[in-house]
Coordinates of C-alpha atoms and ligand atoms in Angstrom, one line a residue:
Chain A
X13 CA 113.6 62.1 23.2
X14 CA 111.6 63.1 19.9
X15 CA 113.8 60.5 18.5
X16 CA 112.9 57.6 20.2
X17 CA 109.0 56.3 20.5
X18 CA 108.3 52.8 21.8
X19 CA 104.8 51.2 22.1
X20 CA 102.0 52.9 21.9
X21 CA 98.0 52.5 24.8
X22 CA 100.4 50.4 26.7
X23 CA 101.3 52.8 29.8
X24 CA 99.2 52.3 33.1
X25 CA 99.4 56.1 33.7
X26 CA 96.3 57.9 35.2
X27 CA 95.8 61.2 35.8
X28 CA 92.8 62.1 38.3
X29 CA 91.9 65.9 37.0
X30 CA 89.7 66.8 39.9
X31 CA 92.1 66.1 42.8
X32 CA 94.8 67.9 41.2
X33 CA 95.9 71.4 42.6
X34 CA 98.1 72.6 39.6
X35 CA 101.4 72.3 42.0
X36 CA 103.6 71.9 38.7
X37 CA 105.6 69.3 40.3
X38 CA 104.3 66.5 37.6
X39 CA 106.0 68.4 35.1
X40 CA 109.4 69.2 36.8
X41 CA 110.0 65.8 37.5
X42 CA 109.0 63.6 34.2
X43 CA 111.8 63.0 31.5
X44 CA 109.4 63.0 28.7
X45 CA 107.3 65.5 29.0
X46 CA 104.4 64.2 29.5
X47 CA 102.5 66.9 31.7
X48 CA 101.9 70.1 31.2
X49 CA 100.6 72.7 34.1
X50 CA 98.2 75.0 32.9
X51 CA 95.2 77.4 34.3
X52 CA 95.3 75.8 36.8
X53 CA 95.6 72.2 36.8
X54 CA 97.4 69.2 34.6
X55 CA 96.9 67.4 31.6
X56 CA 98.8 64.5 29.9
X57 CA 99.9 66.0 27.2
X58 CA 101.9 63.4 25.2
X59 CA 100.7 60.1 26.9
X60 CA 102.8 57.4 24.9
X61 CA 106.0 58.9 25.9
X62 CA 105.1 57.9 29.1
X63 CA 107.9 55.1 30.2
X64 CA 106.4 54.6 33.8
X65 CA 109.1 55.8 35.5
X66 CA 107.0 56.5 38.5
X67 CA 108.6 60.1 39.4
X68 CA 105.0 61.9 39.0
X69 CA 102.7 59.8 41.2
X70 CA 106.0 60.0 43.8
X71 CA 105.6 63.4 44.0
X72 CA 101.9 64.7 43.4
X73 CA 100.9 65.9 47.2
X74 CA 97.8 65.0 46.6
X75 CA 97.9 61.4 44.8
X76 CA 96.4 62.6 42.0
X77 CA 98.7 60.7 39.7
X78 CA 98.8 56.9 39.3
X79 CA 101.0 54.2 37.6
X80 CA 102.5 50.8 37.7
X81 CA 106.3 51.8 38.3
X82 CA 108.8 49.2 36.9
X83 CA 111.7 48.0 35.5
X84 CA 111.5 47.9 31.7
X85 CA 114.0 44.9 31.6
X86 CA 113.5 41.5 29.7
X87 CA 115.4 39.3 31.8
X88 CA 113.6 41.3 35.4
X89 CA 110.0 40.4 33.3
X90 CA 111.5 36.5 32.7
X91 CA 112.2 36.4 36.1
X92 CA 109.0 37.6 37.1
X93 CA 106.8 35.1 35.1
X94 CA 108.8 32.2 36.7
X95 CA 109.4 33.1 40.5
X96 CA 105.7 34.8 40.8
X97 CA 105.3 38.4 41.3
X98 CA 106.4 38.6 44.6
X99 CA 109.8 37.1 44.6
X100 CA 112.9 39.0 45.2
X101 CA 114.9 39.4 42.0
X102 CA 118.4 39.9 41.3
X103 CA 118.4 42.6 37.7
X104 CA 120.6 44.8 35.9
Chain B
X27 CA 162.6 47.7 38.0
X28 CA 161.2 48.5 41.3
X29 CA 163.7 49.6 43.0
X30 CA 164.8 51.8 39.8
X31 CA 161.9 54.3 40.8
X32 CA 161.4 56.0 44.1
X33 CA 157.8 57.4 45.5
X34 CA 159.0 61.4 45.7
X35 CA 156.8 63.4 48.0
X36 CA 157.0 67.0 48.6
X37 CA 158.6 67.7 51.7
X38 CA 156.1 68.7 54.0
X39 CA 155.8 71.4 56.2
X40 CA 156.3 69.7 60.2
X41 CA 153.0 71.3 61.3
X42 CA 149.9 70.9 58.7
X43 CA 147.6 73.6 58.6
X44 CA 145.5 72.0 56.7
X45 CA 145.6 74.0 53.9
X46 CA 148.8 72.6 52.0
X47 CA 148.2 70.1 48.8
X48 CA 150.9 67.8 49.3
X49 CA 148.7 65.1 49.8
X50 CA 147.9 65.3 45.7
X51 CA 151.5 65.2 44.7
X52 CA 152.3 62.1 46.8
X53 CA 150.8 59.8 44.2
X54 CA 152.8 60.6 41.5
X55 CA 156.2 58.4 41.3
X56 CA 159.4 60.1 39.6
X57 CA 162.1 57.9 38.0
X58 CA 165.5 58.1 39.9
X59 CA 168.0 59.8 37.7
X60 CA 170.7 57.4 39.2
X61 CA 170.9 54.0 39.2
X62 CA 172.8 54.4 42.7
X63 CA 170.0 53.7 45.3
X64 CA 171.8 54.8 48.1
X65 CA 173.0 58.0 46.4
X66 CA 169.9 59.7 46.5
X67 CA 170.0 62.9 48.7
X68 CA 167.6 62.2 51.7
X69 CA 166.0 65.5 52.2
X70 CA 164.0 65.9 55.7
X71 CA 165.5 62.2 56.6
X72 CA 166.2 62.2 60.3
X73 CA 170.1 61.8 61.2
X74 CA 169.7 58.6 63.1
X75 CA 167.9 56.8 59.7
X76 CA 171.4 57.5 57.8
X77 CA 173.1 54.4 57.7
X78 CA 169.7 52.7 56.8
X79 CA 169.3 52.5 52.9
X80 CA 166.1 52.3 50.9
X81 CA 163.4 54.7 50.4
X82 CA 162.9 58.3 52.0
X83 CA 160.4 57.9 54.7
X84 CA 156.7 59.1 53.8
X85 CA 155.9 62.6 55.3
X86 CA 154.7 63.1 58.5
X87 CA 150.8 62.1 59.1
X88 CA 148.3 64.5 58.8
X89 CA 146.1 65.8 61.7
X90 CA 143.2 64.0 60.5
X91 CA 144.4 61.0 59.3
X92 CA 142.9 58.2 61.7
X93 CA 143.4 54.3 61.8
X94 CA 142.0 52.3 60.0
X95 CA 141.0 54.9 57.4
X96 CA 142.7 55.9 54.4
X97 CA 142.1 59.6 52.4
X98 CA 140.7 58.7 49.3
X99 CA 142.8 60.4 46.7
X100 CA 140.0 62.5 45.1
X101 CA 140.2 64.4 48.7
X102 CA 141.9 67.6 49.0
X103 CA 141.6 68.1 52.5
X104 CA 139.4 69.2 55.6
X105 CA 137.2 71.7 56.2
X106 CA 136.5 72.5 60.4
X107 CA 133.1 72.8 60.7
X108 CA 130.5 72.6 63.7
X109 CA 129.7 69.1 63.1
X110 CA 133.7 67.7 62.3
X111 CA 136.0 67.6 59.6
X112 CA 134.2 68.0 56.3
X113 CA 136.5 66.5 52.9
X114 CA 137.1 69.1 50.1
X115 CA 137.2 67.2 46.9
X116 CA 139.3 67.9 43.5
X117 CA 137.0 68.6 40.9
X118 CA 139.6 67.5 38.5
X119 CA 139.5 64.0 37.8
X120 CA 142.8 61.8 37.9
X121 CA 143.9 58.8 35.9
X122 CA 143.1 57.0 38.9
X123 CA 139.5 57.6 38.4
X124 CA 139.4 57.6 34.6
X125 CA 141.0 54.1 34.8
X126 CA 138.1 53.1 37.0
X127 CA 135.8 54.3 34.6
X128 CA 137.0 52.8 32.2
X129 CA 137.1 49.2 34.4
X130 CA 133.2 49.8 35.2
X131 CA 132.3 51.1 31.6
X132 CA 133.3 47.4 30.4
X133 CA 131.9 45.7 33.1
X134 CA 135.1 44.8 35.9
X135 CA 134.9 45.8 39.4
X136 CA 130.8 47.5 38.5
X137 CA 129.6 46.3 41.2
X138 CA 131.4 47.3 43.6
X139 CA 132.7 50.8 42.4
X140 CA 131.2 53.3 45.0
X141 CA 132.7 56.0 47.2
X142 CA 131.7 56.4 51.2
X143 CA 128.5 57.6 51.6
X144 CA 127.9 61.2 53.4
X145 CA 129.1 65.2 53.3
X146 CA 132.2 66.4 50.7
X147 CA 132.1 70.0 49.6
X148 CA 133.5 71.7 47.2
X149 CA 135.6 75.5 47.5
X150 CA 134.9 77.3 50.4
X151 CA 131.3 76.8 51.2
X152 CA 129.6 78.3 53.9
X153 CA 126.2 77.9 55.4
X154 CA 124.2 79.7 52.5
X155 CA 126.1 77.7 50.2
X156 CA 123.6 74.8 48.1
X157 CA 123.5 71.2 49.1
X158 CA 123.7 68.9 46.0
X159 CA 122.4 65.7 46.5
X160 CA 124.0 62.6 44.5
X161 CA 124.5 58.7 44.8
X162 CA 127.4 56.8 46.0
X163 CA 128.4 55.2 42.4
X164 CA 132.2 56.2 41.4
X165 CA 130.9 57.5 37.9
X166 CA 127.6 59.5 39.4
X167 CA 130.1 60.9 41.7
X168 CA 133.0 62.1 39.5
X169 CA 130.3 63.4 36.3
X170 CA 128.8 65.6 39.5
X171 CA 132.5 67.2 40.9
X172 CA 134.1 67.4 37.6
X173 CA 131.2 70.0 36.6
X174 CA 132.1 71.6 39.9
X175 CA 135.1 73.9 39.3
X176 CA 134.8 77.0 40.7
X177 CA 131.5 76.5 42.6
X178 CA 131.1 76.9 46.9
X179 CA 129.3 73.7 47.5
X180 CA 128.1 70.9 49.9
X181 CA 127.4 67.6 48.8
X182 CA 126.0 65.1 50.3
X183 CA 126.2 61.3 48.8
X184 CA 123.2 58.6 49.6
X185 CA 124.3 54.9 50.1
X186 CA 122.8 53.5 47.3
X187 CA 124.9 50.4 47.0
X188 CA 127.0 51.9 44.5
X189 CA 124.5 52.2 42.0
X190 CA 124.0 55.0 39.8
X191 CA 121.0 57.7 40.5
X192 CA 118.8 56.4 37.9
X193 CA 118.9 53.2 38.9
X194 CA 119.1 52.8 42.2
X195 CA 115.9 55.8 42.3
X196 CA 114.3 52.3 40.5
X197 CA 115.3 50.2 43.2
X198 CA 114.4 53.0 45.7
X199 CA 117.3 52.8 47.4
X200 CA 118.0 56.4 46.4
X201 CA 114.6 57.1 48.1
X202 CA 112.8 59.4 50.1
X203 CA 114.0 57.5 53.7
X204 CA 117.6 57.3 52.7
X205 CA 117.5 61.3 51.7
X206 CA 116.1 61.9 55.5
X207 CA 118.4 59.2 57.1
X208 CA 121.7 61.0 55.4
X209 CA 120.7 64.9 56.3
X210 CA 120.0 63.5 60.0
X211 CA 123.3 61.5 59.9
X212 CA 125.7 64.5 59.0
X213 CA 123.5 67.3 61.0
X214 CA 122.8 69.2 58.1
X215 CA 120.5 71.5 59.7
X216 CA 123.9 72.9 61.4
X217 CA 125.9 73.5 58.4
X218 CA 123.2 75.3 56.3
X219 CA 121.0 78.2 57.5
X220 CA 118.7 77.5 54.6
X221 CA 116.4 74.2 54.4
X222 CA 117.0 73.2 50.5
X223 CA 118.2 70.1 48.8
X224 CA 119.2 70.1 45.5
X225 CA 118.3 66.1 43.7
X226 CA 119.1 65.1 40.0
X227 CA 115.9 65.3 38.5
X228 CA 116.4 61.1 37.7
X229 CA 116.0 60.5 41.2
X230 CA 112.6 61.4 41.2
X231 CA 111.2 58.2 40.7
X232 CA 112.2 57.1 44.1
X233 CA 112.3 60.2 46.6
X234 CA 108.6 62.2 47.3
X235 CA 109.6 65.6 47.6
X236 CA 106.9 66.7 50.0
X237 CA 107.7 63.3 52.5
X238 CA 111.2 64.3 52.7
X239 CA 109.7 68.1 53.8
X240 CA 107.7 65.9 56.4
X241 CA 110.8 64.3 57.6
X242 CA 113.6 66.6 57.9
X243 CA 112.5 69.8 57.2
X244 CA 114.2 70.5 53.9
X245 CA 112.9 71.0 50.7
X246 CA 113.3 69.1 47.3
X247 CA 114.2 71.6 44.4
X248 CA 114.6 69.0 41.4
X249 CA 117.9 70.0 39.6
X250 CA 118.8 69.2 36.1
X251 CA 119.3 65.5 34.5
X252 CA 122.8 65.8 33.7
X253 CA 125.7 67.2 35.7
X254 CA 126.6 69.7 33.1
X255 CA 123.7 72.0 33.5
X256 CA 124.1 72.1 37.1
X257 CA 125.9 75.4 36.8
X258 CA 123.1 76.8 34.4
X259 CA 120.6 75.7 37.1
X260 CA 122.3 77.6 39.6
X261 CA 122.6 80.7 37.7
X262 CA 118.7 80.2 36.8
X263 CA 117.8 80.8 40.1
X264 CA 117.4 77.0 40.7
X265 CA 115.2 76.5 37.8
X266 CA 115.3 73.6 35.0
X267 CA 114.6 74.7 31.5
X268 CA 112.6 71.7 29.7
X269 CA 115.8 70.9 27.8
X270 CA 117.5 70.0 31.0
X271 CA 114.8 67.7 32.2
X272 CA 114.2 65.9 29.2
X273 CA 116.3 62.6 28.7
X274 CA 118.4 62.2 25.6
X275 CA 119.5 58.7 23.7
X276 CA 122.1 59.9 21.8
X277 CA 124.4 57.6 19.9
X278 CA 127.6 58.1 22.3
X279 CA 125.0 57.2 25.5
X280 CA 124.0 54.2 23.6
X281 CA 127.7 53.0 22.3
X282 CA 128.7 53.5 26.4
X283 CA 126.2 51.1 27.6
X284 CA 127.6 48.3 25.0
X285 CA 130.5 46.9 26.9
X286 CA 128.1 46.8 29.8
X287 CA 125.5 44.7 28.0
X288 CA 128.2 42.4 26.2
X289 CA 129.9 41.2 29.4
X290 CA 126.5 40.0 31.1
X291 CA 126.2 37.8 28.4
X292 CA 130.1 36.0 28.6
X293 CA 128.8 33.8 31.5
X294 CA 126.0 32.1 29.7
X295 CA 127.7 32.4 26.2
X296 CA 130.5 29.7 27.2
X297 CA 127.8 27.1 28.2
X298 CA 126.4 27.7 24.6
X299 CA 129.2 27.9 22.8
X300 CA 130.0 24.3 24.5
X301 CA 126.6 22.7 23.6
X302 CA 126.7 24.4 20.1
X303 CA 130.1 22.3 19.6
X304 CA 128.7 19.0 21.4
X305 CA 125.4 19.3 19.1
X306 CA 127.6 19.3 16.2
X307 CA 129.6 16.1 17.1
X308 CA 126.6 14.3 16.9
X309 CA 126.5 12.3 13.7
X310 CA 125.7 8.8 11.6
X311 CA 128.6 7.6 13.9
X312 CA 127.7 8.6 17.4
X313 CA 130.0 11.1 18.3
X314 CA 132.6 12.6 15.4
X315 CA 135.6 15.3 16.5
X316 CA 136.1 16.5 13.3
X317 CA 132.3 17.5 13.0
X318 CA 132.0 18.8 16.8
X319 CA 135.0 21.0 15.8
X320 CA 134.2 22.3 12.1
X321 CA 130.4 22.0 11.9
X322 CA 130.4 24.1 15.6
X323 CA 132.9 26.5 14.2
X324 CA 130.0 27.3 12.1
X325 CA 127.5 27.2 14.9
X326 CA 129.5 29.5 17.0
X327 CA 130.1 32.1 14.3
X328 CA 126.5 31.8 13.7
X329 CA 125.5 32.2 17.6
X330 CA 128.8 35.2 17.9
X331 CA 127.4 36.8 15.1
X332 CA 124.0 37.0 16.4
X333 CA 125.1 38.5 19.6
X334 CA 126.9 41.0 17.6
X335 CA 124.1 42.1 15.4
X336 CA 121.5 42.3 18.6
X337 CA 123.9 43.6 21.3
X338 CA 126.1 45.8 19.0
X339 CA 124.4 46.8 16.0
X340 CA 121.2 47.4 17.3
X341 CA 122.2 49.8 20.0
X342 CA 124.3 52.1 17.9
X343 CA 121.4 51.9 15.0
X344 CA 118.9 52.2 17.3
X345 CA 116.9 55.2 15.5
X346 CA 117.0 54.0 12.2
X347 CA 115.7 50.2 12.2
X348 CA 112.1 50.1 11.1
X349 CA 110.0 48.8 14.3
X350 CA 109.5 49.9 17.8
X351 CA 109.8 46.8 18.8
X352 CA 113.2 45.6 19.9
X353 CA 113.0 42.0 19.1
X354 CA 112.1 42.9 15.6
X355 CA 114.8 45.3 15.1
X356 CA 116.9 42.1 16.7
X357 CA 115.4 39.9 13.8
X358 CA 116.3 42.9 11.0
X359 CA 120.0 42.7 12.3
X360 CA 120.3 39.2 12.9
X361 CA 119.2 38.2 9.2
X362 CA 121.6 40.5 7.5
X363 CA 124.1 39.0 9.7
X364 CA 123.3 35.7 8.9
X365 CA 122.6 35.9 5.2
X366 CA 126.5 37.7 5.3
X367 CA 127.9 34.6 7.2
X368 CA 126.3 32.5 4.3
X369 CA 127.7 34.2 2.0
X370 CA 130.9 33.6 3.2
X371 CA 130.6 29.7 3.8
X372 CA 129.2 29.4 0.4
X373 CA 129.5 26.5 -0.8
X374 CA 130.9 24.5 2.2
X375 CA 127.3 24.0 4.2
X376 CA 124.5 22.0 2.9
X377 CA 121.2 23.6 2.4
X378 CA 119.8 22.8 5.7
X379 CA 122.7 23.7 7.7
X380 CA 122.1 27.4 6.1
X381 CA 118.9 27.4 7.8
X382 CA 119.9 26.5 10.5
X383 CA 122.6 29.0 11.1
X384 CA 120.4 32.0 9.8
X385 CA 117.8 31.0 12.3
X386 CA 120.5 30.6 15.0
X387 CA 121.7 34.2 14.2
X388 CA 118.2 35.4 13.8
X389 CA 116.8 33.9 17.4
X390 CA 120.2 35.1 19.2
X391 CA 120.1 38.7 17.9
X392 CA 116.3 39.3 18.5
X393 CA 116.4 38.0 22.2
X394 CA 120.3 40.1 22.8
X395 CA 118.0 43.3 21.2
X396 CA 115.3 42.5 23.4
X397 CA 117.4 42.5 26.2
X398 CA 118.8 45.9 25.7
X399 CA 115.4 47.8 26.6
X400 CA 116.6 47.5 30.1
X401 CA 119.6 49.7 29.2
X402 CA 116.9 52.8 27.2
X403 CA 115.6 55.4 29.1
X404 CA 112.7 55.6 27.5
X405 CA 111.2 51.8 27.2
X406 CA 108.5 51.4 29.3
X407 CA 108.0 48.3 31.7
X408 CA 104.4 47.6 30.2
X409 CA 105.8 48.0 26.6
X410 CA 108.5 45.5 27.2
X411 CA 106.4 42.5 28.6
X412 CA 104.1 43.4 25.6
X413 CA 106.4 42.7 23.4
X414 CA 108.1 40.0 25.3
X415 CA 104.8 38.2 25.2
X416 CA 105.2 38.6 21.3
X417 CA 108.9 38.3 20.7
X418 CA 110.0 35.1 23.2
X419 CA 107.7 32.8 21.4
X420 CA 109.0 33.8 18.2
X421 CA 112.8 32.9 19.5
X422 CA 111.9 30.2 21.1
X423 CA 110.4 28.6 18.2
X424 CA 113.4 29.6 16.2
X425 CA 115.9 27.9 18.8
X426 CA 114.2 24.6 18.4
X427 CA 114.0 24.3 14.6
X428 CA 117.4 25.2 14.8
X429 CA 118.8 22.6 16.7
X430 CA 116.8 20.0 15.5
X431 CA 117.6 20.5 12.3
X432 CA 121.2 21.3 13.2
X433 CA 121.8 18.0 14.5
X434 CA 119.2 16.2 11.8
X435 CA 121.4 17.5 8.9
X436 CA 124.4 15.1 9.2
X437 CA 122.0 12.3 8.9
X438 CA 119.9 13.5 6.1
X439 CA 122.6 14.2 4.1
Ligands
SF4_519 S1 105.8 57.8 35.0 FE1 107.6 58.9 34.5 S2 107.6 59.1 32.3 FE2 105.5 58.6 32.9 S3 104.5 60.5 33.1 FE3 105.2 59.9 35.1 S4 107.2 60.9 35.3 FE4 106.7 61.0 33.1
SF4_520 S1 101.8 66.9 40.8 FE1 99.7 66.4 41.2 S2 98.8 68.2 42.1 FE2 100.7 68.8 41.2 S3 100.2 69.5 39.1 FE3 100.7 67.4 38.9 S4 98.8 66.3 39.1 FE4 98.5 68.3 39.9

């Protein structure tokens, strides 16, 4: 995906260094290579490819990882603003 | 012509071991040579049927056929194993499923275009044999057996609505609880002696590896992206290389998700198509035909061509407009759009009619771009409403000008 960049400081991804226990898992799982496992523990290596796909913080044992999962989809984010943040929402 | 072609099935063998194919061949229908219904030899036809015309009885049923079911016609037949008959599937893919591809690629029949949910396998697998994991969407389904040929595998399909992994991993229903609930439902423990699942890496956003090791006792080994490398996996001692987890954009991904993206917007484009043609009626003398119908010619080839340039153009350009941001690479498109329908009415509009069909164009296209970061894999939700926050006001604004001035210009002039 070297290709394609969108946005950049947007993403709500947070890495907590000291609970990590270097599983790997982080980096297995994310489609942009965003982590990398190293002696011994992660690190966010390219941050603005992040797309908060939520497939890290679903599988750190140790909830190490955090984002705001969510569906990058205009007419979802209309929906959103009118119905309240809560509502159920019919999308894509 | 009916009755000019006759379903021709292999004559079966009176006992079924199972093991026979004749099941594939009965789809295909062969033109009678004859035109003589009645002449056609009717091989395995009992001797009381003789004097009855029409065509040959179907073969006998199968052992495990069942009422109320029907054999899908990907199924090749039954494996016995210690929890019940298991389907083998074809890992060839018929013109039946290509044509249902081909439905769902342009947006007929999506939604509901999903196979039953629970255990198929693949060759002759045994209980050593890998468990691949998928979702119940027809097209997930076919791109995972068609890579199949030649493998020994289970594979076990999550009721995700019909809704592909990547998606439906979104909308957690291809989640860690509906993992669990399938191995309990088929027993999976008693088909495999080993304790691994093999997931699409894509599904990761909505199953936590170690909760479904809490649940069922199996383990999450995160396959490749695509289908293709699944055999490369394998051979890698169940390992991804980085190229198979990363997600590609690539021009044939992005022309795919077009039809898609133009038939959601059919619905609402007839009810502005209409008001686009009402708008135009309106002139010095209330309400004028001739206007509604040539002035909203103008409006709708404005409005068709801004649709074009944002849903079309964009996507298959995607790398190469300037921007990040969609709705600006919506506003690049729509204005070259625009300025070409100008150039082509030449002389016909008035001045203020030009601006208003360029902004129409413009507005349409940016918003129909916009829209399309729902269909990227790599947009991400907090970018979006950034640039929503940006980009709607913009259109919005451009809308309104529009149509004022749209339906100002017949007076002015
Ligand atoms: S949210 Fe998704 S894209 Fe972002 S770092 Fe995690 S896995 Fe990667
Ligand atoms: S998944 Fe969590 S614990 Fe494992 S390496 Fe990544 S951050 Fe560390």
């Amino acid at each position: 995906m070297k290709d394609f960049r969108y946005l950049e400081n947007v993403t709500t991804l947070v890495l907590d260094e000291d609970k990590c226990i270097g599983c790997g898992l982080c980096e297995v799982v994310c489609p942009h290579t965003v982590f990398k496992v190293e002696n011994p523990k992660a690190s966010i290596i390219d941050r603005d490819a992040c797309m908060e796909c939520g497939a890290c913080a679903a599988n750190c044992p140790v909830e190490a990882i955090s984002v705001t999962p969510g569906v990058g989809c205009a007419s979802y984010i209309i929906q959103r603003w009118v119905k309240g943040k809560d509502a159920v929402i019919e999308c894509c | 012509m009916k009755q000019l072609s006759i379903k021709k099935f292999d004559a079966d063998p009176p006992k079924c071991d199972c093991e026979g194919n004749g099941r594939s061949n009965g789809d295909k229908v062969t033109p009678l040579q004859s035109l003589q219904p009645l002449s056609i030899p009717m091989a395995g036809a009992v001797d009381e049927d003789a004097p009855c015309c029409g065509p040959k009885p179907a073969p006998p049923s199968r052992p495990y056929e069942k009422s109320g079911y029907r054999i899908v016609h990907f199924v090749k037949d039954f494996v016995k194993t210690p929890v019940g008959d298991i389907p083998r599937i074809e890992t060839g893919l018929k013109g039946l499923d290509i044509g249902g591809t081909i439905r769902a690629r342009i947006g007929i029949s999506r939604d509901r275009y999903k196979v039953a949910p629970g255990l198929y396998c693949v060759g002759s697998p045994d209980n050593e044999s890998p468990v691949l994991v998928t979702a119940n969407y027809k097209l997930s389904f076919d791109s995972l057996r068609k890579e199949l040929a030649g493998l020994d595998a289970w594979i076990l399909v999550l009721d995700t609505r019909g809704v592909n992994v990547w998606c439906a991993a979104g909308k957690r229903t291809f989640s860690t609880e509906e993992v669990i609930r399938q191995v309990k439902r088929v027993e999976l423990e008693k088909m495999v002696s080993h304790r691994e699942l093999i997931l699409p890496q894509l599904g990761a956003p909505g199953v936590s590896s170690h909760k479904v090791k809490k649940g069922c006792g199996f383990k999450v080994i995160w396959g490749p992206i695509k289908a293709r490398d699944i055999k490369a996996f394998l051979k890698n001692d169940k390992r991804t290389e980085v190229g198979m987890r990363q997600l590609t954009f690539t021009i044939r991904e992005r022309i795919v998700l077009i039809p898609v993206e133009l038939s959601l917007v059919v619905k609402p484009s007839l009810a502005i198509l209409l008001a686009v043609f009402l708008l135009s009626g309106i002139s010095p003398d209330i309400f004028s035909l001739s206007a509604a119908w040539f002035r909203g010619l103008n409006g709708a080839a404005a409005y068709l061509l801004g649709v074009f340039a944002g849903a079309v153009v964009v996507p298959v350009f995607l790398p190469w407009l300037p921007s990040r941001r969609f709705y600006i690479k919506g506003i690049q498109t729509g204005v070259t759009a625009g300025i070409i329908l100008l150039l082509v009415l030449g002389q016909n509009i008035t001045r203020l009619e030009s601006v208003t069909l360029l902004l129409l164009a413009v507005s349409v296209s940016s918003y129909a771009a916009m829209n399309f970061t729902g269909a990227t894999p790599y947009t991400s939700p907090s970018g979006v409403e950034k640039e929503m926050r940006q980009g709607i006001p913009v259109q919005l604004l451009a809308v309104v000008v529009a149509v004022i001035t749209w339906v100002a210009a017949p007076f002015v002039s």
